[in-house]
Structures are given as structure tokens and as C-alpha cells.
Tab-separated table of C-alpha atoms and ligand atoms in Angstrom:
chain	number	residue	atom	x	y	z
G	24	MET	CA	0.015	0.066	-0.019
G	25	LEU	CA	1.063	3.534	-0.642
G	26	THR	CA	0.087	6.812	0.621
G	27	VAL	CA	0.198	9.811	-1.529
G	28	ARG	CA	-0.406	13.467	-0.290
G	29	ALA	CA	-1.126	15.699	-3.080
G	30	PRO	CA	-1.495	19.531	-2.728
G	31	ALA	CA	-4.132	21.871	-3.399
G	32	THR	CA	-3.475	24.338	-6.258
G	33	SER	CA	-4.397	27.867	-7.689
G	34	ALA	CA	-4.605	28.099	-11.407
G	35	ASN	CA	-4.668	31.069	-13.468
G	36	LEU	CA	-3.188	33.673	-11.197
G	37	GLY	CA	-4.764	36.475	-13.137
G	38	SER	CA	-2.792	37.035	-16.075
G	39	GLY	CA	-2.016	33.497	-16.815
G	40	PHE	CA	-5.726	31.857	-17.612
G	41	ASP	CA	-5.594	28.275	-18.299
G	42	VAL	CA	-1.499	28.226	-18.296
G	43	PHE	CA	-0.316	29.399	-14.932
G	44	GLY	CA	-0.566	27.389	-11.619
G	45	VAL	CA	1.044	27.004	-8.399
G	46	ALA	CA	1.299	24.201	-5.658
G	47	LEU	CA	-0.221	25.400	-2.290
G	48	GLU	CA	1.382	24.125	0.928
G	49	ARG	CA	-1.876	23.377	2.488
G	50	PRO	CA	-4.468	22.180	2.332
G	51	ALA	CA	-3.974	18.798	0.257
G	52	ASP	CA	-5.641	15.504	-0.431
G	53	VAL	CA	-4.239	12.430	1.252
G	54	VAL	CA	-4.796	9.312	-0.940
G	55	ARG	CA	-4.045	5.350	-0.091
G	56	LEU	CA	-3.698	2.986	-2.991
G	57	SER	CA	-3.343	-0.876	-3.091
G	58	ARG	CA	-3.317	-3.167	-5.977
G	59	ALA	CA	-6.527	-4.754	-6.870
G	60	ASP	CA	-8.291	-6.747	-9.649
G	61	ARG	CA	-10.749	-4.018	-10.132
G	62	THR	CA	-10.667	-0.313	-9.264
G	63	THR	CA	-12.599	0.669	-6.292
G	64	ILE	CA	-12.886	4.472	-4.564
G	65	GLU	CA	-13.631	5.652	-0.883
G	66	VAL	CA	-13.827	9.136	-0.460
G	67	THR	CA	-14.055	10.802	2.805
G	68	GLY	CA	-13.295	14.128	3.995
G	69	ALA	CA	-14.469	18.019	2.495
G	70	GLY	CA	-17.540	17.439	0.896
G	71	SER	CA	-16.926	14.000	-0.044
G	72	GLN	CA	-20.920	13.649	0.198
G	73	PHE	CA	-20.775	15.507	-3.472
G	74	ILE	CA	-18.090	13.129	-4.975
G	75	PRO	CA	-18.920	9.930	-6.741
G	76	GLU	CA	-17.072	6.825	-5.865
G	77	ASP	CA	-18.030	4.850	-8.934
G	78	PRO	CA	-14.718	4.886	-10.788
G	79	GLU	CA	-16.379	6.055	-14.143
G	80	LYS	CA	-17.296	9.000	-12.758
G	81	ASN	CA	-14.417	9.925	-10.242
G	82	THR	CA	-11.280	11.421	-11.358
G	83	VAL	CA	-9.137	8.907	-10.104
G	84	GLY	CA	-11.010	5.982	-11.872
G	85	ALA	CA	-10.114	7.624	-15.113
G	86	VAL	CA	-6.384	7.802	-14.170
G	87	ALA	CA	-6.180	4.138	-13.167
G	88	ASP	CA	-7.596	3.235	-16.790
G	89	ALA	CA	-5.030	5.504	-18.230
G	90	LEU	CA	-2.228	3.540	-16.422
G	91	ASP	CA	-3.998	0.113	-16.546
G	92	ALA	CA	-3.245	0.215	-13.052
G	93	PRO	CA	-6.461	-1.157	-11.316
G	94	ALA	CA	-6.339	-0.452	-7.471
G	95	HIS	CA	-8.359	0.413	-4.227
G	96	ILE	CA	-8.189	3.927	-3.736
G	97	GLU	CA	-8.978	5.578	-0.672
G	98	ILE	CA	-9.422	9.680	-0.536
G	99	ASP	CA	-9.478	11.659	2.283
G	100	LYS	CA	-10.258	15.090	1.006
G	101	GLY	CA	-8.482	18.052	2.312
G	102	VAL	CA	-9.393	20.297	-0.658
G	103	ARG	CA	-13.371	21.048	-1.010
G	104	PRO	CA	-14.784	20.270	-4.410
G	105	ALA	CA	-15.949	23.775	-6.325
G	106	SER	CA	-13.620	25.750	-4.412
G	107	GLY	CA	-11.249	26.768	-7.280
G	108	LEU	CA	-8.109	25.299	-5.231
G	109	GLY	CA	-7.990	21.912	-7.652
G	110	SER	CA	-9.725	19.661	-5.795
G	111	SER	CA	-10.475	17.134	-8.592
G	112	ALA	CA	-6.780	17.855	-9.804
G	113	ALA	CA	-5.310	17.136	-6.271
G	114	SER	CA	-6.978	13.662	-6.207
G	115	ALA	CA	-5.829	12.657	-9.975
G	116	ALA	CA	-2.325	13.868	-9.230
G	117	ALA	CA	-2.384	11.864	-6.127
G	118	ALA	CA	-3.588	8.659	-8.278
G	119	ALA	CA	-1.133	9.332	-11.242
G	120	VAL	CA	1.870	9.829	-8.741
G	121	GLY	CA	0.727	6.697	-6.800
G	122	LEU	CA	-0.295	4.183	-9.505
G	123	ASN	CA	2.681	4.916	-11.285
G	124	GLU	CA	4.852	3.786	-8.387
G	125	LEU	CA	2.426	0.886	-6.989
G	126	TYR	CA	2.878	-0.679	-10.444
G	127	ASP	CA	6.502	0.472	-11.357
G	128	ARG	CA	5.522	2.075	-14.826
G	129	GLY	CA	8.412	4.370	-15.022
G	130	HIS	CA	6.676	7.832	-16.030
G	131	SER	CA	8.358	10.981	-15.096
G	132	ARG	CA	6.624	13.597	-13.332
G	133	GLU	CA	6.136	15.571	-16.395
G	134	GLU	CA	4.827	12.598	-18.145
G	135	LEU	CA	2.157	12.284	-15.532
G	136	VAL	CA	0.745	15.443	-15.733
G	137	PRO	CA	-1.581	14.779	-19.200
G	138	ILE	CA	-2.451	11.186	-17.857
G	139	ALA	CA	-3.882	13.199	-14.691
G	140	ALA	CA	-5.530	15.773	-16.636
G	141	LYS	CA	-7.682	12.752	-18.042
G	142	GLY	CA	-9.312	12.210	-14.684
G	143	GLU	CA	-9.833	16.322	-14.503
G	144	ALA	CA	-11.578	16.042	-17.850
G	145	VAL	CA	-14.205	13.529	-15.992
G	146	VAL	CA	-15.318	16.354	-13.863
G	147	SER	CA	-14.849	19.393	-15.765
G	148	GLY	CA	-15.752	18.329	-19.308
G	149	ASP	CA	-12.216	19.436	-20.574
G	150	ALA	CA	-8.506	18.549	-19.865
G	151	HIS	CA	-6.616	21.186	-17.846
G	152	ASP	CA	-3.103	20.847	-16.882
G	153	ASP	CA	-2.823	23.945	-15.107
G	154	ASN	CA	-4.051	22.414	-12.002
G	155	VAL	CA	-2.530	19.177	-11.947
G	156	ALA	CA	0.997	20.213	-13.100
G	157	PRO	CA	1.493	22.208	-9.992
G	158	SER	CA	0.227	19.344	-7.805
G	159	ILE	CA	2.011	16.898	-9.351
G	160	MET	CA	5.394	19.082	-9.791
G	161	GLY	CA	5.243	21.641	-6.960
G	162	GLY	CA	6.118	25.371	-7.403
G	163	PHE	CA	4.885	27.835	-9.888
G	164	THR	CA	4.270	25.954	-13.594
G	165	ILE	CA	3.625	26.954	-16.980
G	166	ALA	CA	1.506	24.355	-18.640
G	167	THR	CA	1.108	24.731	-22.403
G	168	GLU	CA	0.938	22.694	-25.566
G	169	ALA	CA	4.398	22.125	-25.453
G	170	GLY	CA	4.691	20.961	-22.042
G	171	VAL	CA	5.330	22.096	-18.518
G	172	ARG	CA	8.103	24.405	-17.288
G	173	GLN	CA	8.303	24.698	-13.811
G	174	VAL	CA	10.219	27.235	-11.461
G	175	ASP	CA	10.390	26.522	-7.698
G	176	ALA	CA	8.820	29.623	-5.811
G	177	SER	CA	8.344	30.193	-2.313
G	178	ILE	CA	5.662	33.207	-2.372
G	179	PRO	CA	3.568	33.651	0.969
G	180	LEU	CA	-0.280	33.503	-0.318
G	181	VAL	CA	-3.527	33.657	1.785
G	182	ALA	CA	-6.447	31.809	0.296
G	183	CYS	CA	-10.074	32.713	1.241
G	184	LEU	CA	-12.560	30.151	0.472
G	185	PRO	CA	-16.084	31.748	1.117
G	186	ASP	CA	-19.138	29.138	1.466
G	187	ILE	CA	-20.365	29.695	-2.017
G	188	VAL	CA	-20.471	27.361	-4.789
G	189	VAL	CA	-19.359	28.405	-8.236
G	190	SER	CA	-19.134	25.277	-10.784
G	191	THR	CA	-16.202	25.090	-13.268
G	192	ARG	CA	-18.679	24.744	-16.332
G	193	ASP	CA	-20.573	27.887	-15.104
G	194	ALA	CA	-17.308	29.806	-14.355
G	195	ARG	CA	-16.099	28.792	-18.164
G	196	ARG	CA	-19.484	29.860	-19.764
G	197	VAL	CA	-18.835	33.603	-18.578
G	198	VAL	CA	-15.396	33.703	-20.270
G	199	PRO	CA	-15.416	36.481	-23.028
G	200	GLU	CA	-14.596	34.788	-26.384
G	201	THR	CA	-12.912	37.970	-27.557
G	202	ALA	CA	-10.162	40.350	-26.162
G	203	ARG	CA	-9.087	44.080	-27.304
G	204	VAL	CA	-5.452	44.278	-28.664
G	205	GLU	CA	-4.907	46.430	-25.715
G	206	GLN	CA	-6.016	43.876	-23.229
G	207	LEU	CA	-3.646	41.692	-24.969
G	208	VAL	CA	-0.681	43.536	-24.695
G	209	GLU	CA	-1.363	44.338	-20.845
G	210	THR	CA	-2.031	40.547	-20.304
G	211	VAL	CA	1.380	39.789	-22.000
G	212	GLY	CA	3.316	42.482	-19.665
G	213	ASN	CA	1.450	41.111	-16.513
G	214	ALA	CA	1.949	37.316	-17.169
G	215	ALA	CA	6.199	38.391	-17.956
G	216	THR	CA	6.094	40.311	-14.594
G	217	LEU	CA	4.734	37.390	-12.662
G	218	THR	CA	6.912	35.048	-14.255
G	219	THR	CA	9.891	37.314	-13.180
G	220	GLY	CA	8.441	37.473	-9.587
G	221	MET	CA	8.529	33.785	-9.404
G	222	HIS	CA	11.905	33.399	-10.305
G	223	ARG	CA	13.208	36.319	-7.879
G	224	ASP	CA	10.759	34.866	-5.232
G	225	ASP	CA	9.782	38.979	-5.025
G	226	PRO	CA	5.967	39.083	-3.928
G	227	GLU	CA	5.739	42.352	-5.131
G	228	LEU	CA	6.169	41.474	-8.841
G	229	VAL	CA	4.180	38.321	-8.561
G	230	GLY	CA	1.104	40.530	-7.024
G	231	GLU	CA	1.659	43.264	-9.644
G	232	GLY	CA	1.617	40.455	-12.425
G	233	MET	CA	-1.911	38.963	-11.457
G	234	HIS	CA	-3.903	41.930	-12.699
G	235	ASP	CA	-6.346	40.861	-15.268
G	236	THR	CA	-9.086	42.695	-17.087
G	237	VAL	CA	-9.657	40.115	-19.817
G	238	VAL	CA	-11.371	36.690	-17.342
G	239	THR	CA	-11.522	37.940	-13.752
G	240	PRO	CA	-13.902	40.604	-13.884
G	241	SER	CA	-16.823	38.619	-15.483
G	242	ARG	CA	-15.916	35.694	-13.195
G	243	ALA	CA	-15.742	38.079	-10.315
G	244	LYS	CA	-19.604	38.592	-10.647
G	245	LEU	CA	-20.115	35.078	-9.899
G	246	ILE	CA	-18.541	35.660	-6.272
G	247	ASP	CA	-20.501	37.924	-3.851
G	248	GLY	CA	-18.394	40.444	-2.281
G	249	TYR	CA	-15.184	39.678	-4.409
G	250	GLU	CA	-14.432	43.504	-5.095
G	251	GLU	CA	-14.781	44.316	-1.211
G	252	VAL	CA	-12.767	41.388	-0.132
G	253	ARG	CA	-9.950	42.026	-2.952
G	254	GLU	CA	-10.147	46.048	-1.755
G	255	ALA	CA	-9.614	45.038	2.122
G	256	ALA	CA	-6.896	42.382	1.283
G	257	LEU	CA	-5.101	45.328	-0.812
G	258	SER	CA	-5.493	47.707	2.012
G	259	ALA	CA	-4.215	45.217	4.385
G	260	GLY	CA	-0.805	44.944	2.576
G	261	ALA	CA	-1.473	42.183	-0.317
G	262	THR	CA	0.794	42.637	-3.432
G	263	GLY	CA	-1.857	41.198	-5.790
G	264	VAL	CA	-5.325	39.759	-5.263
G	265	THR	CA	-7.217	37.702	-7.891
G	266	ILE	CA	-9.630	34.535	-7.970
G	267	SER	CA	-8.180	31.002	-7.585
G	268	GLY	CA	-8.890	28.942	-10.455
G	269	ALA	CA	-12.678	29.024	-11.507
G	270	GLY	CA	-13.068	30.454	-7.778
G	271	PRO	CA	-14.976	30.990	-5.622
G	272	THR	CA	-11.734	31.326	-3.562
G	273	VAL	CA	-10.025	34.526	-3.543
G	274	ILE	CA	-6.134	34.953	-3.429
G	275	ALA	CA	-3.460	37.100	-2.303
G	276	ALA	CA	0.215	37.410	-2.595
G	277	CYS	CA	1.950	39.009	0.079
G	278	GLU	CA	5.143	39.255	2.320
G	279	GLU	CA	5.176	36.870	5.074
G	280	THR	CA	4.567	39.709	7.664
G	281	ARG	CA	1.111	40.456	6.275
G	282	GLN	CA	-0.252	37.167	6.052
G	283	ARG	CA	-2.207	37.300	9.343
G	284	ALA	CA	-3.584	40.518	8.728
G	285	ILE	CA	-4.752	39.773	5.154
G	286	ALA	CA	-6.322	36.433	6.163
G	287	SER	CA	-8.423	38.276	9.084
G	288	THR	CA	-9.702	41.003	6.968
G	289	MET	CA	-10.655	38.763	3.944
G	290	LEU	CA	-12.693	36.430	6.574
G	291	ASP	CA	-14.082	39.763	8.226
G	292	THR	CA	-15.452	41.211	4.798
G	293	PHE	CA	-17.061	38.436	3.664
G	294	GLY	CA	-18.567	37.764	7.187
G	295	ASP	CA	-19.963	41.307	6.981
G	296	ARG	CA	-21.464	40.196	3.813
G	297	GLY	CA	-23.349	37.413	5.862
G	298	ILE	CA	-20.959	34.724	4.130
G	299	ASP	CA	-19.308	32.144	6.236
G	300	ALA	CA	-15.658	31.235	5.146
G	301	ARG	CA	-12.266	29.788	5.714
G	302	VAL	CA	-8.905	30.936	5.202
G	303	TYR	CA	-5.370	29.641	4.586
G	304	GLN	CA	-2.332	31.140	5.274
G	305	THR	CA	0.090	29.166	3.052
G	306	ARG	CA	2.730	29.602	0.457
G	307	ILE	CA	3.843	27.709	-2.707
G	308	GLY	CA	5.387	24.705	-1.936
G	309	ARG	CA	6.134	20.939	-3.161
G	310	GLY	CA	4.320	18.873	-5.427
G	311	ALA	CA	2.801	15.467	-4.443
G	312	ARG	CA	4.826	13.396	-1.982
G	313	VAL	CA	4.695	9.653	-1.482
G	314	PHE	CA	4.709	7.856	1.852
F	29	HSE	N1	-7.814	27.135	-15.530
F	29	HSE	C1	-8.961	26.942	-14.912
F	29	HSE	C2	-10.111	27.616	-15.190
F	29	HSE	C3	-9.068	26.073	-13.919
F	29	HSE	O1	-10.169	28.859	-14.879
F	29	HSE	O2	-11.322	27.400	-15.651
F	29	HSE	C4	-10.250	25.265	-13.670
F	29	HSE	O3	-10.176	23.965	-14.137
């Protein structure tokens, strides 16, 4: 039997829609896997009542199929589904890394990314590498058709998850079909600034590079209180604030000394609107680990 801890992730980071992602030190899914004649799945933990245990409908079932690696798989969810924190990707990443080892398949971490993305497609209807890539490889990842580039970075982050449900399918429906060339120019500048910030471990540059006028404004309308929470976090010292993945988590980059104040004001601001929330004071961390 193997145990794998695969981290939650935050995709997009504003300017890197469907391309950028980071692994978070916490929360994480913990997945136990043992060889079996056919795949069976048990799910416990955060939001487990909403997750199907049928291997045909669960992310990890698709991963087991892709690796031809049937197993009994117990998933302890630390990452709530529909949170914008790569919940299904964390389970898929854990399964890919664990089954690769359990069956001695010999795939590299990078080769496991598209395999885990097949699992993602079971729940999102589309394969995105931007959550599975950081959950498998750790750090900051740039996932494109050409493959995955990875940067080890350690930027402090605050992720605030309100008690609101935003489905990835709904959040994708509101993405504009076109953008103006001025927005394209601005996005390229911001994405390059953010990437430089990751290389330098510089929260100022990362925060500045999170700015996005193409996708984030439409999605923000799905998150009650987003603008107020963003303003409050910036006033408390966040260097940048955006929607994590498809939402509803709101994520802030900052210096470590500002984390506590930012976490507290984000919670209070959602609270003022009658919305319960939970907050993770975290940072960019490692990819999936096998125990
Ligand atoms: N990049 C994806 C999105 C992440 O924002 O829709 C969620 O799968």
C-alpha cells in the first residue's frame, strides 16, 4: 500500500488563464492506494458527500484506467470540491503519482501531467493541465501545448474560500470570447512580470503580475463580495489579489509579515456580507509526495 499527499493548487493567477498554476503548502488531499483486480474508490473528508465513488465518474478512476493500474483507492479530501483550489486535480495527481509507483510504470513527473489531466476531464468536461501540473510537480508551473515549465518558488499566499459554490462549467461559460489588442498587450506584460517575480521569489512582482482585465472581471460577478474582499486585502498589504482557478476562492500574494492581517480582513469582509468563509495562510510549496 502507498500513501500520497497531493497539494491543493491555484490556477490562472490572473494573467495566466489556463496556463499558470502554483502548488500550495496546504490544504492537500491524502490518498491511499493498494493493488486490486478492479478499481474501487472510497471518499471521505471535505465535501465527500458530493463526490461519486463510481470509478467511471471519479477523477481517479480515469487515471487508473489510463495507467492500466487497477487499485483500491481511499481518498481523504482536504480540498473541498468546487473551491477553485484544484480539488479534483489534487486527487487525480495523487492517483497518477501513486499508481505510477505502485505498478512501477516508470513515467516522469512531467509525463504524469497529461495522464492526471484525463481524470480532471471527467469532472470538468475538458482537460486542463494548469491544476494537475503544480500538484504533481510543485512550485509555479507554466502548462502549454509544448509541455510544462516549472519554477521552484516560495511566495507567501492567503487563500480565502467563501461558503459559495461556483461550478467550473458556469465559470467557463462567462469567459469572454474575444479581447481587445490593448488587453492582450497588458496581459503579456503582466504575465511576464509575474513569471519574473516567481524566478526572483519577489511577492511585489508576483502581485503586480496578477492583474487581469480579460477573464477575472466576468468571473468576479459570480462571487458575492469579491470586489470588497479584494480591496480589503490590498489595504491590508496584499501585493496582488485575484480569483483562484474558477473560484470562489480569492487568493492574495503578500510578504509573510502581512499574512495574518490579510487573512483576518478577508474573513471579516465576507462575514460582513453574511458569508461564512475559511482561510488558509499558505505559500507556494512542493508537489505530490509519496509516503
Ligand atoms: N484554468 C481553469 C479555469 C482552472 O479557470 O477554468 C479550472 O479548471
